[in-house]
PDB file of C-alpha atoms in Angstrom:
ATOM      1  CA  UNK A 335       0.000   0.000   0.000  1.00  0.00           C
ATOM      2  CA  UNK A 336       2.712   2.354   0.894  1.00  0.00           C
ATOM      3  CA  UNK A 337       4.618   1.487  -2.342  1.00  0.00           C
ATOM      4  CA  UNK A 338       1.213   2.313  -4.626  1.00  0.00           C
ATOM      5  CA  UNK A 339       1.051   5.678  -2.348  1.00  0.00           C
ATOM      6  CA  UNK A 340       4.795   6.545  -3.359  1.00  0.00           C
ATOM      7  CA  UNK A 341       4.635   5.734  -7.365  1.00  0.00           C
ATOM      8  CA  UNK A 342       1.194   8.016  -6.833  1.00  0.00           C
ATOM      9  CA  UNK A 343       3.161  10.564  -5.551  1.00  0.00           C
ATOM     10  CA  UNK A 344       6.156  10.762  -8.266  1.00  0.00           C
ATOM     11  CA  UNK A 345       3.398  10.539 -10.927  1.00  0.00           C
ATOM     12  CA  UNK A 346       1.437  13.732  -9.606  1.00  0.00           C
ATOM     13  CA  UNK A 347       4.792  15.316  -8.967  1.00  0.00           C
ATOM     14  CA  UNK A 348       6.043  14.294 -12.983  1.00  0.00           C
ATOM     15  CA  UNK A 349       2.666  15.173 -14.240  1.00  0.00           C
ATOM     16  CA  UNK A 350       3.024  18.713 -12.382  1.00  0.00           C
ATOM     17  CA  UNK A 351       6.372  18.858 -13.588  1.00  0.00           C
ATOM     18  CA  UNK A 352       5.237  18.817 -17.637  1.00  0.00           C
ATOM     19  CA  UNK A 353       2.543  21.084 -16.815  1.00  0.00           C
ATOM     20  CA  UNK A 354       4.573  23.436 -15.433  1.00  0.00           C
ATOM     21  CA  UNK A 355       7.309  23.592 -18.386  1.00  0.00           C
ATOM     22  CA  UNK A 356       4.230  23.502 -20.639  1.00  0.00           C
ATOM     23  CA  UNK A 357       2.957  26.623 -19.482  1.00  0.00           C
ATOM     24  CA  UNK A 358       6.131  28.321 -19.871  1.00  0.00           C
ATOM     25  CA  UNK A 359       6.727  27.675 -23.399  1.00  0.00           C
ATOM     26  CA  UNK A 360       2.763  28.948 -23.498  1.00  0.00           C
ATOM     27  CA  UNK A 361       3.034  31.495 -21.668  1.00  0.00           C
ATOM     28  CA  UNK A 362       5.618  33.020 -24.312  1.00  0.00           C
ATOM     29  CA  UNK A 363       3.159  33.095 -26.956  1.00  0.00           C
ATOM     30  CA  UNK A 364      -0.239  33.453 -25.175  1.00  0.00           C
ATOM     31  CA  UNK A 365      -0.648  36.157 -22.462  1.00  0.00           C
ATOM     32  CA  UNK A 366      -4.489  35.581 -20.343  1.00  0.00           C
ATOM     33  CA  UNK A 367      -5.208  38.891 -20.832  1.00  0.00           C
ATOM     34  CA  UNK A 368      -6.093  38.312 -24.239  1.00  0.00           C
ATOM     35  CA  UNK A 369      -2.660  39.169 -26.262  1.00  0.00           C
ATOM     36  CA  UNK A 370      -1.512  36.423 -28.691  1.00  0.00           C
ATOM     37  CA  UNK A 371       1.506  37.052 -29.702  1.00  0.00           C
ATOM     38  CA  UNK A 372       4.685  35.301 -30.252  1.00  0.00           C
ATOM     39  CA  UNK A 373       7.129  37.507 -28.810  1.00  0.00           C
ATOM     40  CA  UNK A 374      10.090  35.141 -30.666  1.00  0.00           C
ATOM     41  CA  UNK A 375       8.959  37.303 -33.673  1.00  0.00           C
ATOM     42  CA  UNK A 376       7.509  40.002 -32.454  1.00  0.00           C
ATOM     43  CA  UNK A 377       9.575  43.067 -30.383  1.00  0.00           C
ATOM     44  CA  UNK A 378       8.314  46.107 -31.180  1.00  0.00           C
ATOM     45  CA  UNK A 379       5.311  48.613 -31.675  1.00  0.00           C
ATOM     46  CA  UNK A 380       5.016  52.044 -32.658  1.00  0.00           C
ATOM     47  CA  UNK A 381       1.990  54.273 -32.796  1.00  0.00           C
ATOM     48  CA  UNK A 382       1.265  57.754 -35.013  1.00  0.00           C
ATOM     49  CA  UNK A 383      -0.434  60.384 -34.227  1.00  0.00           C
ATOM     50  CA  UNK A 384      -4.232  59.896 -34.397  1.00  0.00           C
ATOM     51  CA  UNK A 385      -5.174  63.115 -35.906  1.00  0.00           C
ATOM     52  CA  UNK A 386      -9.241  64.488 -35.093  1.00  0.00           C
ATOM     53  CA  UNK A 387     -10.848  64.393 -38.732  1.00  0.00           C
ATOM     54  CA  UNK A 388     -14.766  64.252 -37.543  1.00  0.00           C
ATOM     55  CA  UNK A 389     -16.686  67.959 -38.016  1.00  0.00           C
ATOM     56  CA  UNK A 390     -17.258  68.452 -34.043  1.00  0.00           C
ATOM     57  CA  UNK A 391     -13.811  68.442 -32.188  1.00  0.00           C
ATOM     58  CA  UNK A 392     -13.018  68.396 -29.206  1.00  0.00           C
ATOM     59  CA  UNK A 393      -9.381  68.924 -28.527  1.00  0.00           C
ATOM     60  CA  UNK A 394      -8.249  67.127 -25.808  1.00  0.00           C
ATOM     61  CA  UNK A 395      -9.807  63.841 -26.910  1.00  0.00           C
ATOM     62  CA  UNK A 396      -6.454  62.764 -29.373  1.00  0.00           C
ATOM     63  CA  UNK A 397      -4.314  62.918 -26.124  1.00  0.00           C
ATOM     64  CA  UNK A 398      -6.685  61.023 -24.075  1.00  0.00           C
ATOM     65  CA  UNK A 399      -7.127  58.462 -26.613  1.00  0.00           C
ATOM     66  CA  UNK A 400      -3.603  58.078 -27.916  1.00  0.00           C
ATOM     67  CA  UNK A 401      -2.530  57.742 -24.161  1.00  0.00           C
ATOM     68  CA  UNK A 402      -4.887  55.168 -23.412  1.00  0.00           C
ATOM     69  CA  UNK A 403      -4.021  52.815 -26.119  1.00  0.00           C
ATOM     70  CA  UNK A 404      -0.472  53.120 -25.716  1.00  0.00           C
ATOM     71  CA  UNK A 405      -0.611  52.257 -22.308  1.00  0.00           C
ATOM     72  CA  UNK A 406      -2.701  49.506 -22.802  1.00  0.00           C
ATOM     73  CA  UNK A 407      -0.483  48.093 -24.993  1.00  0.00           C
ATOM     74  CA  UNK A 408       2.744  48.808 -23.174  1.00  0.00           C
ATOM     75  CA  UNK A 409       0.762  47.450 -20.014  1.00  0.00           C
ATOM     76  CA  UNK A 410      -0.621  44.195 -21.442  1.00  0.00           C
ATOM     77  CA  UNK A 411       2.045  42.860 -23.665  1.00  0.00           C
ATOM     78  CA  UNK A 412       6.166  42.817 -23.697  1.00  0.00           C
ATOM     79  CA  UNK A 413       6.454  44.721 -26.917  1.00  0.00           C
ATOM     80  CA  UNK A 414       8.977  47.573 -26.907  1.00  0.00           C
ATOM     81  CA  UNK A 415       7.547  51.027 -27.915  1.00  0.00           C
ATOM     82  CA  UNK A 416       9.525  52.623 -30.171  1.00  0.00           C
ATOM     83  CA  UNK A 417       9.165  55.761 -33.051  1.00  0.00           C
ATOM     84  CA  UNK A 418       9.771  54.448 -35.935  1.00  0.00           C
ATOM     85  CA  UNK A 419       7.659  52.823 -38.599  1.00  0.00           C
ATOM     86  CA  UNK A 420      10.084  50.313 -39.121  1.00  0.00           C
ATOM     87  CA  UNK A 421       8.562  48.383 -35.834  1.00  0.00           C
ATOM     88  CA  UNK A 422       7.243  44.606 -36.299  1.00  0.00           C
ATOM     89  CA  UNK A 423       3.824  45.987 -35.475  1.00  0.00           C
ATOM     90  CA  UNK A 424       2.533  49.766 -36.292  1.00  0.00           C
ATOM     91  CA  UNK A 425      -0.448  51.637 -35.086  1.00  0.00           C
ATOM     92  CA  UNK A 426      -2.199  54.325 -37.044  1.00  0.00           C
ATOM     93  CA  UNK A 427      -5.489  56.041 -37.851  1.00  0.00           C
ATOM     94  CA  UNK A 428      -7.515  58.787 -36.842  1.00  0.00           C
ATOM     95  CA  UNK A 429     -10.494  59.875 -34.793  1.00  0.00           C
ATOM     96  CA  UNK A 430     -12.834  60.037 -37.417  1.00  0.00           C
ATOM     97  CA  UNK A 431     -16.624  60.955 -35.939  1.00  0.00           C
ATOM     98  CA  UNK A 432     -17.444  62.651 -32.411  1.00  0.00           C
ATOM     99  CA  UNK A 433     -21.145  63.002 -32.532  1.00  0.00           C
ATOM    100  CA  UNK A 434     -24.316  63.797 -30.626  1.00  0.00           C
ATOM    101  CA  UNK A 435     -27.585  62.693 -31.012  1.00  0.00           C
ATOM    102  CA  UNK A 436     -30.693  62.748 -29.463  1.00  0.00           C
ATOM    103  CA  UNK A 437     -32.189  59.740 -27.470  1.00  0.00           C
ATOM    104  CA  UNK A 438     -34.788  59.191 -25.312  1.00  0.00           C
ATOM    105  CA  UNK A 439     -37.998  61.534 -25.856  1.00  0.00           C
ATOM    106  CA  UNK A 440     -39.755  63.006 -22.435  1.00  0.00           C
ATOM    107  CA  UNK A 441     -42.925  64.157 -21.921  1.00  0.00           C
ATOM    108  CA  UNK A 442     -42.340  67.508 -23.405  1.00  0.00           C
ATOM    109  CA  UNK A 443     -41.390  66.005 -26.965  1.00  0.00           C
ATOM    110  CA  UNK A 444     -37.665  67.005 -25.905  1.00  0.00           C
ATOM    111  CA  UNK A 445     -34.601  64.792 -25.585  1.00  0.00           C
ATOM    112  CA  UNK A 446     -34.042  63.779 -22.036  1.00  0.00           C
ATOM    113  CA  UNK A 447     -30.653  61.600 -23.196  1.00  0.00           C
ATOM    114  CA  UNK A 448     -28.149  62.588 -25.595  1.00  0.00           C
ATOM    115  CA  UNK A 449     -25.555  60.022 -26.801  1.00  0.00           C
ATOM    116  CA  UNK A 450     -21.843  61.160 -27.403  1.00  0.00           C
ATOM    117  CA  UNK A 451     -20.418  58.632 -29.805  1.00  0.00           C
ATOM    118  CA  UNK A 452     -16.375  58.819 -30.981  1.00  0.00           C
ATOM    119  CA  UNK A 453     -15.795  56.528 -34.162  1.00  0.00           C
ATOM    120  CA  UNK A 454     -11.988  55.610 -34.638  1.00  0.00           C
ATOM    121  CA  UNK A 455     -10.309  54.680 -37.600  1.00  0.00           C
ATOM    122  CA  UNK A 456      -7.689  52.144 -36.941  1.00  0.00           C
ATOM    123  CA  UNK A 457      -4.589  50.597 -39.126  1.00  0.00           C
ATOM    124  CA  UNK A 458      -2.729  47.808 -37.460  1.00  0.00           C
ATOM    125  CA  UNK A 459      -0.183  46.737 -39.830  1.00  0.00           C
ATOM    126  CA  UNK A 460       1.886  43.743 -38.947  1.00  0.00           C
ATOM    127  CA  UNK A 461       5.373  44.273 -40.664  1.00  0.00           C
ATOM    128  CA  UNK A 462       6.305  40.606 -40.014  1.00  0.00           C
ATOM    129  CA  UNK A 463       3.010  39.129 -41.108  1.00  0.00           C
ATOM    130  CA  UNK A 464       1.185  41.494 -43.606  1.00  0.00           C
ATOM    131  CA  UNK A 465      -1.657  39.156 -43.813  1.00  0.00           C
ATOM    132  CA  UNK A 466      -2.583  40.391 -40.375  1.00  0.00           C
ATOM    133  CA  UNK A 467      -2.927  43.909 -41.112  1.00  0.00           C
ATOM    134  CA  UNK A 468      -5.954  45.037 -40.757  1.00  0.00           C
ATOM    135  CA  UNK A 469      -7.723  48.501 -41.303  1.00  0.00           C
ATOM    136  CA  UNK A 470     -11.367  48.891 -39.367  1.00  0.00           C
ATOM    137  CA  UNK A 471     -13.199  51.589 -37.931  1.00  0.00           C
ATOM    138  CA  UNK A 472     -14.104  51.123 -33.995  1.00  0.00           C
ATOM    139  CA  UNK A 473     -17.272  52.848 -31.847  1.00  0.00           C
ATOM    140  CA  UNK A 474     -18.571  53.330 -28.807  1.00  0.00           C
ATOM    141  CA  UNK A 475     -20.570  55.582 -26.618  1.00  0.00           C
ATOM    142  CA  UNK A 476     -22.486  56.949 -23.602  1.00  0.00           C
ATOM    143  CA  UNK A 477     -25.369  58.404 -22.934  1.00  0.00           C
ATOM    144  CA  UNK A 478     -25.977  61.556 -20.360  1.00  0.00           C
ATOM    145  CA  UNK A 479     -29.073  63.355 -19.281  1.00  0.00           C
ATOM    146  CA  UNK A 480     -29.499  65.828 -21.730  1.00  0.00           C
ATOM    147  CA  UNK A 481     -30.540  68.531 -18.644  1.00  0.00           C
ATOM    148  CA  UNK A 482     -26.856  68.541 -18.365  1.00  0.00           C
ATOM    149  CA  UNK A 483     -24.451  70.867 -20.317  1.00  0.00           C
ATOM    150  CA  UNK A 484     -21.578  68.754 -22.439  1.00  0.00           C
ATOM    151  CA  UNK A 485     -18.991  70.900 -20.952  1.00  0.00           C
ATOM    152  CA  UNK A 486     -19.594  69.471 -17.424  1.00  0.00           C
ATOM    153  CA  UNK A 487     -19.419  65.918 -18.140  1.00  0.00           C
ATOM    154  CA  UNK A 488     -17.351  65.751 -21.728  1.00  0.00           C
ATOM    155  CA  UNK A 489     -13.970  64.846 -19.967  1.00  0.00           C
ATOM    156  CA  UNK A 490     -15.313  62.514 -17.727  1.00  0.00           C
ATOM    157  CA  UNK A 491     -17.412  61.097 -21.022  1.00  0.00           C
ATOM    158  CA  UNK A 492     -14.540  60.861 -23.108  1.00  0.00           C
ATOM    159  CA  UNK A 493     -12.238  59.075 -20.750  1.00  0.00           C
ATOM    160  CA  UNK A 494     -14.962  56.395 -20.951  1.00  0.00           C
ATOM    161  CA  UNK A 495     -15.357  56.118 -24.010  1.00  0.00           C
ATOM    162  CA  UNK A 496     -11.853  55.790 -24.748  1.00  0.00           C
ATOM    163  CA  UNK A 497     -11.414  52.998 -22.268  1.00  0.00           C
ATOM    164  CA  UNK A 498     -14.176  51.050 -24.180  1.00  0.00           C
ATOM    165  CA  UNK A 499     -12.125  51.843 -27.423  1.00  0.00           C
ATOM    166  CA  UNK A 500      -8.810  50.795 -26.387  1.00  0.00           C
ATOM    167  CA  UNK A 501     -10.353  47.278 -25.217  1.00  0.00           C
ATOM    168  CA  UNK A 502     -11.957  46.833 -28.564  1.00  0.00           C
ATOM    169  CA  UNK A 503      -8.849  47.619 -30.699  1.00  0.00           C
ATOM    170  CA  UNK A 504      -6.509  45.674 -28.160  1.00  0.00           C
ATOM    171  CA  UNK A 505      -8.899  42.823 -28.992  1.00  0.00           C
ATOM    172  CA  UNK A 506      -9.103  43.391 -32.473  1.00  0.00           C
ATOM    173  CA  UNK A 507      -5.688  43.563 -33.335  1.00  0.00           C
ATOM    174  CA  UNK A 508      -3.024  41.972 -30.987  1.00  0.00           C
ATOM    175  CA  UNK A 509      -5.472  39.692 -29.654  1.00  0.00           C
ATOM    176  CA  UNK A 510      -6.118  38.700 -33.251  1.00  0.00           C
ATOM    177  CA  UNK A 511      -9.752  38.083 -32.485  1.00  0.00           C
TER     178      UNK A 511
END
């Protein structure tokens, strides 16, 4: 009994063993927070400038956006960020549509929600791969009670918005959903 107890034992412990180098040599291809990338080929990034092209601008919305995806990139993968278009992977576009429309009707037959929406224009182009380039436009939104003025909740707005952005383009291109 003791004997079947020790060979158990050595098993679990070899088993664990293969696991565990397993997940290494994962681990340097798949990150779980949704990057794939094989950082054997890939070292770099680099990002332009994402210019404001839509009719209504807002000026400090580039920063904020451009900020947010650069950190989510230099914060979710090991890619070096570097400025040059030479990079294994390049990030480029433009903010292409900051809009407002009208919601929810009240009583009164006036809006009582207005919906900000920011449309970007993203090009991920994959200098290694160019099969996995890809150039797509990205949205999101958020609604506010249209009793309040945009100037009092636009930063606060934006800031969300761009975090919903910079998850769907993370997704979209270097998790290569």
């Amino acid at each position: 009994m003791k004997h079947l107890s020790t060979i158990f034992r050595r098993t679990l412990a070899l088993v664990m063993l293969l696991v565990a180098s397993q997940a290494c040599s994962v681990y340097n291809f798949y990150k779980f927070n949704g990057a794939s990338l094989d950082y054997n080929v890939y070292k770099t990034v680099s990002f332009s400038d994402f210019p404001i092209r839509a009719a209504l601008v807002y000026p400090p919305l580039q920063q904020t956006f451009e900020n947010k995806l650069r950190d989510m990139v230099a914060q979710n993968t090991r890619l070096r960020v570097i400025d040059s278009p030479n990079s294994d992977l390049r990030m480029e576009g433009e903010i292409t549509a900051y809009n407002l429309t009208p919601q929810a009707v009240g009583e009164d037959a006036y809006a009582s929600k207005t919906r900000l929406t920011i449309t970007v224009r993203v090009k991920y182009i994959d200098n290694k791969n160019p099969a996995l380039s890809n150039d797509q436009s990205f949205s999101a939104y958020r609604d506010f009670d249209s009793s309040q003025m945009l100037s009092d909740v636009q930063d606060d707005l934006c800031a969300q918005i761009c975090n919903d952005l910079k998850d769907l383009i993370f997704n979209a291109t270097f998790g290569n959903w």
